XYZ file of C-alpha atoms in Angstrom:
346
model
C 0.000 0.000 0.000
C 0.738 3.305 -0.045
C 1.349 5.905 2.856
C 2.911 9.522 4.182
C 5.467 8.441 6.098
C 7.511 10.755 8.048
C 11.222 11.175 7.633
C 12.228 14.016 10.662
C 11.639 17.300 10.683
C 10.829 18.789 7.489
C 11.129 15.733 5.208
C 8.214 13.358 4.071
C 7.132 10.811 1.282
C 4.755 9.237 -0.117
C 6.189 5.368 -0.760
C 5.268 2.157 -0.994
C 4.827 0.539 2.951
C 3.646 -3.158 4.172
C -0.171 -3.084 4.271
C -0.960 -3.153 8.487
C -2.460 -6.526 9.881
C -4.121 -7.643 13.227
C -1.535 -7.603 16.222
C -4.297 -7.939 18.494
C -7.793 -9.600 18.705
C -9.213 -5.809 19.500
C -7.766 -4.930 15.906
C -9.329 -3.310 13.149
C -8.078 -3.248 9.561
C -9.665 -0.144 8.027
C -9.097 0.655 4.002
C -9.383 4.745 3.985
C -11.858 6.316 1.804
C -11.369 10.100 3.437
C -8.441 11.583 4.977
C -7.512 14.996 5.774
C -4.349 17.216 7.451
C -4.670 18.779 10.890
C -2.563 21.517 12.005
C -1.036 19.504 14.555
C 0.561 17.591 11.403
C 2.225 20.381 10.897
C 3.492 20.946 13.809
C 4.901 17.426 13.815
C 7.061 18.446 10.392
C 8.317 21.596 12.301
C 9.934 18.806 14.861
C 7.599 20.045 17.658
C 6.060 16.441 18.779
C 8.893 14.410 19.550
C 7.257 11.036 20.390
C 7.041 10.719 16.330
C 9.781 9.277 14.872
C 11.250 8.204 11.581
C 9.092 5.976 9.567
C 6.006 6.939 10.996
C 2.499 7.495 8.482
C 1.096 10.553 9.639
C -2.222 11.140 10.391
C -5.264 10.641 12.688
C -8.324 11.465 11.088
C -10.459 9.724 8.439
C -13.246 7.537 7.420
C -13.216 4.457 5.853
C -14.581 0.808 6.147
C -13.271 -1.988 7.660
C -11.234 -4.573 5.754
C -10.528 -7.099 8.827
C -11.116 -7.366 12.636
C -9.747 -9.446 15.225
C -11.466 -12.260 17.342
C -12.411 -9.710 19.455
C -14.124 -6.894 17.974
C -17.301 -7.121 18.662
C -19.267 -3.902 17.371
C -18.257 -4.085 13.889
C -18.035 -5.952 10.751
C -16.175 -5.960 7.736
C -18.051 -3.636 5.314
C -18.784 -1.396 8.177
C -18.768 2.224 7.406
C -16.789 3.652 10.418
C -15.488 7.404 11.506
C -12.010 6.974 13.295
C -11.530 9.053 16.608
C -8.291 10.147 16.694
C -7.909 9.567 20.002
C -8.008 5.765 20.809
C -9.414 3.878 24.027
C -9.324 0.900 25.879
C -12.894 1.784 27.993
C -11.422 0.060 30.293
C -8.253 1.783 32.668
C -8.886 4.247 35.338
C -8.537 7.235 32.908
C -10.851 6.004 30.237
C -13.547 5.000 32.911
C -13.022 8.852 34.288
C -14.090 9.872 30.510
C -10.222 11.164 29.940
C -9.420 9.016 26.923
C -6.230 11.215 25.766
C -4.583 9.563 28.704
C -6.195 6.181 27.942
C -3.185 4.132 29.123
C -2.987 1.644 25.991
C -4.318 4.352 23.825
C -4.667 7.997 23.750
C -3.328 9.845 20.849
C -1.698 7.630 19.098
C -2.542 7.274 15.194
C -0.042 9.110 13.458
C 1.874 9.679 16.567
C 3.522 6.703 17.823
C 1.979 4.016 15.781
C 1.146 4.970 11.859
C -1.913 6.840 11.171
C -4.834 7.647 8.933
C -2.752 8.742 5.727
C -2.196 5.630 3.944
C -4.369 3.262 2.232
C -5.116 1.132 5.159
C -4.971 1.877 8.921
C -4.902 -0.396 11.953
C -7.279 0.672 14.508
C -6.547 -0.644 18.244
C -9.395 -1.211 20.337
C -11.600 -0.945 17.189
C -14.812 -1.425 19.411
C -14.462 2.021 21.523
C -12.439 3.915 18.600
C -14.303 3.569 16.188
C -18.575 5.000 15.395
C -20.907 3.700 12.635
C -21.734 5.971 10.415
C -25.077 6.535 9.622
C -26.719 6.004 6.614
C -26.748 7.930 3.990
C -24.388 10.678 6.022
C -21.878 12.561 4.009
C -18.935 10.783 5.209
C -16.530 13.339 3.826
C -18.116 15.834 6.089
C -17.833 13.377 8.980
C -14.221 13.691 8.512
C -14.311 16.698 10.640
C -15.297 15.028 13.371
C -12.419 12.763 13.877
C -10.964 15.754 15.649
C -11.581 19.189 14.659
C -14.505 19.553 16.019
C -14.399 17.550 19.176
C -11.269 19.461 19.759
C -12.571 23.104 19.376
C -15.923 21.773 21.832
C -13.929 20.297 24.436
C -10.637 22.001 24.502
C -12.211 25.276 23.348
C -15.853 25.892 24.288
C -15.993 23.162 26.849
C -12.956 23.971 29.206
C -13.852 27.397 28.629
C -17.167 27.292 29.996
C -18.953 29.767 27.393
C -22.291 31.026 28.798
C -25.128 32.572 27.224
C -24.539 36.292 27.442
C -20.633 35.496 27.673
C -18.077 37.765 24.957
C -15.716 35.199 24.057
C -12.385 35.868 21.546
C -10.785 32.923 19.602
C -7.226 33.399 18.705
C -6.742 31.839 15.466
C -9.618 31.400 12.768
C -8.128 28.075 11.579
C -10.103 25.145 11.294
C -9.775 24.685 15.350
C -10.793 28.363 15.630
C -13.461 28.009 13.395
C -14.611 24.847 14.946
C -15.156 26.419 18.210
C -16.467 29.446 16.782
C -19.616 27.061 15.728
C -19.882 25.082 18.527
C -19.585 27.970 20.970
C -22.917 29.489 19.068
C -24.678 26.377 21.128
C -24.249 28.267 24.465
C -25.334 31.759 22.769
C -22.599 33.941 24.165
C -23.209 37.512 23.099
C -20.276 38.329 20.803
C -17.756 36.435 19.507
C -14.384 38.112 18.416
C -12.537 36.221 15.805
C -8.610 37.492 15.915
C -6.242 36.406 13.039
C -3.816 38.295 10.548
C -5.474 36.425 7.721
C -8.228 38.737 6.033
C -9.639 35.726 4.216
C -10.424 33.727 6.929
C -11.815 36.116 9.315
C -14.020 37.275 6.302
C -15.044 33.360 6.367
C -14.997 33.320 10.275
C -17.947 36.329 10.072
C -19.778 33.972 7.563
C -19.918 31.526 10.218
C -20.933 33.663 13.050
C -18.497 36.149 14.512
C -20.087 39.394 15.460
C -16.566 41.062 15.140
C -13.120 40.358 13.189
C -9.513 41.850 14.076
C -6.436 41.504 11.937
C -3.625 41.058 14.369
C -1.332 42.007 11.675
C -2.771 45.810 11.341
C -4.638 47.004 14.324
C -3.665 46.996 18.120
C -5.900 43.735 19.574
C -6.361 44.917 23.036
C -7.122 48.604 22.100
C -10.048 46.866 19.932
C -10.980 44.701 21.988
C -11.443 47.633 25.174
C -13.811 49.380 22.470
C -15.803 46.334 21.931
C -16.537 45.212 25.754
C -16.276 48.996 27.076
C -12.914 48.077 29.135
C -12.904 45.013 30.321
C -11.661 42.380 28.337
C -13.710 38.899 27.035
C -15.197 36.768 29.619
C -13.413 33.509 27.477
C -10.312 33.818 25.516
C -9.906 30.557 23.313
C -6.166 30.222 22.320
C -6.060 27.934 18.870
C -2.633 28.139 17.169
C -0.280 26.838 19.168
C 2.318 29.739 19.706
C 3.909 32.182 22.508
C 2.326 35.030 20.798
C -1.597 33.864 20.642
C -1.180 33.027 24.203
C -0.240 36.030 25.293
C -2.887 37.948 23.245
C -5.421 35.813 25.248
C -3.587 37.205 28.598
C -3.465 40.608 27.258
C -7.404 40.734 26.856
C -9.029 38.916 29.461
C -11.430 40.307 31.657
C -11.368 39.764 35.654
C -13.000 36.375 36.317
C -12.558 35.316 33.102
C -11.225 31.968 31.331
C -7.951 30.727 29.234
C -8.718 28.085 27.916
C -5.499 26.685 25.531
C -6.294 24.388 22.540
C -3.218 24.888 20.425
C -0.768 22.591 20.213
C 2.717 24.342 21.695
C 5.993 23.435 20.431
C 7.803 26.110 22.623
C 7.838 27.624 25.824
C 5.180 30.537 26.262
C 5.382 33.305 28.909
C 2.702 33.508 31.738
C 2.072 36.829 32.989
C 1.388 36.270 36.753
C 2.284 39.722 37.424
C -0.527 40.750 36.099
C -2.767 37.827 36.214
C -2.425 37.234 39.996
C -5.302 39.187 41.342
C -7.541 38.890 37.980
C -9.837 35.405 39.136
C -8.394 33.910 36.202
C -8.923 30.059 35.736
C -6.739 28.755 32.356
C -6.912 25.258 31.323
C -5.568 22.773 28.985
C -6.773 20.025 27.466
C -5.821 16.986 24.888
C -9.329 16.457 23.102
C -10.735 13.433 24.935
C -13.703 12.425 21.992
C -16.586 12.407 24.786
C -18.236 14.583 22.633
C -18.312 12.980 19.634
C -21.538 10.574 19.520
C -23.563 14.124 20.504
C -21.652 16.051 17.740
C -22.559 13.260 15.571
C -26.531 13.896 16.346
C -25.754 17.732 16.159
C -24.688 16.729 12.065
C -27.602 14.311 11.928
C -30.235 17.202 12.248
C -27.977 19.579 10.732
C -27.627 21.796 13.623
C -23.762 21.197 12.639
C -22.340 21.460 9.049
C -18.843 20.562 9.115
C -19.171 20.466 5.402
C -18.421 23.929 5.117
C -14.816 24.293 6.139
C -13.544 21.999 3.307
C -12.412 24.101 0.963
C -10.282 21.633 -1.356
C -10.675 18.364 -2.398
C -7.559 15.933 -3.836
C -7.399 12.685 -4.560
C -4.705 10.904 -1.990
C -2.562 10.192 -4.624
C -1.735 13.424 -4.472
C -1.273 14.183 -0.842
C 2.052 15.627 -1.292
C 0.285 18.655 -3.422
C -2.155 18.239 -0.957
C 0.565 19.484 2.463
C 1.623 22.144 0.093
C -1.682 23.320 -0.016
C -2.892 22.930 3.580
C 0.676 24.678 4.455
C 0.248 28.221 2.737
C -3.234 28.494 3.819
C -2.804 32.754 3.240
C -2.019 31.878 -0.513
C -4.402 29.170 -1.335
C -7.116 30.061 1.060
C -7.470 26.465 2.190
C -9.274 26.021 5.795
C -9.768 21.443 5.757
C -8.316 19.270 2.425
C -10.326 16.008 1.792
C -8.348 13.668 0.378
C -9.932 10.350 -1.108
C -8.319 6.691 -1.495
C -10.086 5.827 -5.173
């Protein structure tokens, strides 16, 4: 078959690599019909997630239907239509049974991590019967792709941990596809405005499409001067930090309001300053958060009766054949206006 496999930082291919096959009787062989790139990918080719090594297939989000399971799966069949979490779980160790399946301890994130992942031909799933969800019929399984981890990710790590309220002002730094997944999922609590910061024009002009009452371009105009005219002084009640560097997080320091919430979603590859000195005294709570998937069967229901439409971030389709065109792409997001790739096995 054929896979992205990672060669260190900055290099990758896409070669020939031995087709997966059951290690366990939990085991599920899926063949990939719809992949896509995450940031977080991205971050790995920078060198920022060490636990990937050399020879690894990227990747941990997709649907697809299963080719094989082992003696033990249970829940599905071969010719199953299946979304893959891309976080994986036992259901069975003291974190899973607390609902904290990032920490599952024979599991957690590991597809495209430290075993290969969802961009290849073929995957192997571990613990196939609690990481994997039918798909409905007749769903649009390339918009279910966004569930693998986008949005649980924005919901949990974003709106969740951030505890929007109706009436709340909330900012998201960042109006990539994690920002922009939180910016629809947060429109379930009905906070009162939602501030979309980013220095890309295009995609807070898409951000206001999908709901933000107000845009800044952190490239021309001073954030927390804007954001003092917008909430009359005193900062946003949430600040959602979704990119993953020193400088988002310390917008979201710079323009919270006393009592408020941090709540970190990006995925940080170096050290970031935290202002205590001015924090201290503030009632600030600020939390992090590897997406757990608890969400997931609701979000699912939330697409069902299209309350959801995850369709609407994908903004380029390839076939996966082509995935290195694909990266290129998904990487200069200001040139190509891309937001989520789809890339299907044909």
């Amino acid at each position: 078959m054929k896979a992205l496999i990672y060669h260190g930082p900055g290099k990758k291919s896409w070669d020939e690599k031995n087709k997966p096959e059951i290690l366990h009787p939990t085991d599920a062989i899926i063949k990939i019909t719809s992949t896509t790139i995450c940031g977080t990918d991205l971050h790995i080719l920078k060198g920022d997630v060490p636990t990937v090594t050399e020879g690894r297939t990227l990747g941990h989000e997709g649907v697809g239907i299963v080719e094989e399971t082992g003696a033990s799966v249970s829940n599905f069949k071969k010719g199953d239509h299946v979304l893959i979490s891309c976080i994986t779980s036992c259901g069975k160790c003291a974190y899973c049974r607390k609902g904290m399946y990032s920490h599952c301890t024979d599991g957690g994130w590991i597809l495209g991590n430290t075993i290969d992942g969802t961009q290849a031909e073929f995957v192997r799933i571990p613990h196939a019967d609690t990481s994997l969800y039918p798909i409905p019929e007749g769903a649009d399984e390339e918009a279910l792709v966004m569930l693998s981890d986008i949005f649980p990710t924005g919901f949990e790590c974003g709106v969740l941990n951030g505890q929007v309220n109706p009436g709340d002002t909330i900012a998201i730094v960042g109006a990539g596809p994690i920002g922009l997944a939180s910016l629809l999922t947060a429109q379930f609590y009905s906070p009162a405005a939602i501030i979309m910061i980013d220095p890309d024009a295009n995609r807070l002009e898409v951000a206001k499409k999908f709901g933000a009452t107000h845009c800044i371009n952190n490239s021309k105009d001073n954030v927390a001067d804007n954001i003092g005219r917008i909430t009359g002084g005193t900062g946003v009640d949430v600040a959602i930090e979704a990119v993953g560097i020193p400088a988002t997080f310390g917008i979201c320091q710079d323009i919270i309001a006393p009592g408020g919430r941090i709540a970190n979603v990006g995925v940080h590859g170096k050290s970031a300053e935290l202002h205590l000195e001015t924090l201290w005294s503030k009632n600030i709570t600020i939390t992090t958060r590897l997406v757990d998937t608890v969400t997931t069967p609701m979000l699912l229901k939330t697409v069902g009766s299209a309350k959801l439409k995850p369709a609407q971030l994908i903004t380029h389709r390839f076939k996966l054949s082509e995935i290195m065109k694909a990266y290129d792409t998904f990487a200069n997001a200001a040139e190509t206006k891309s937001l989520k790739l789809i890339m299907t096995n044909e």
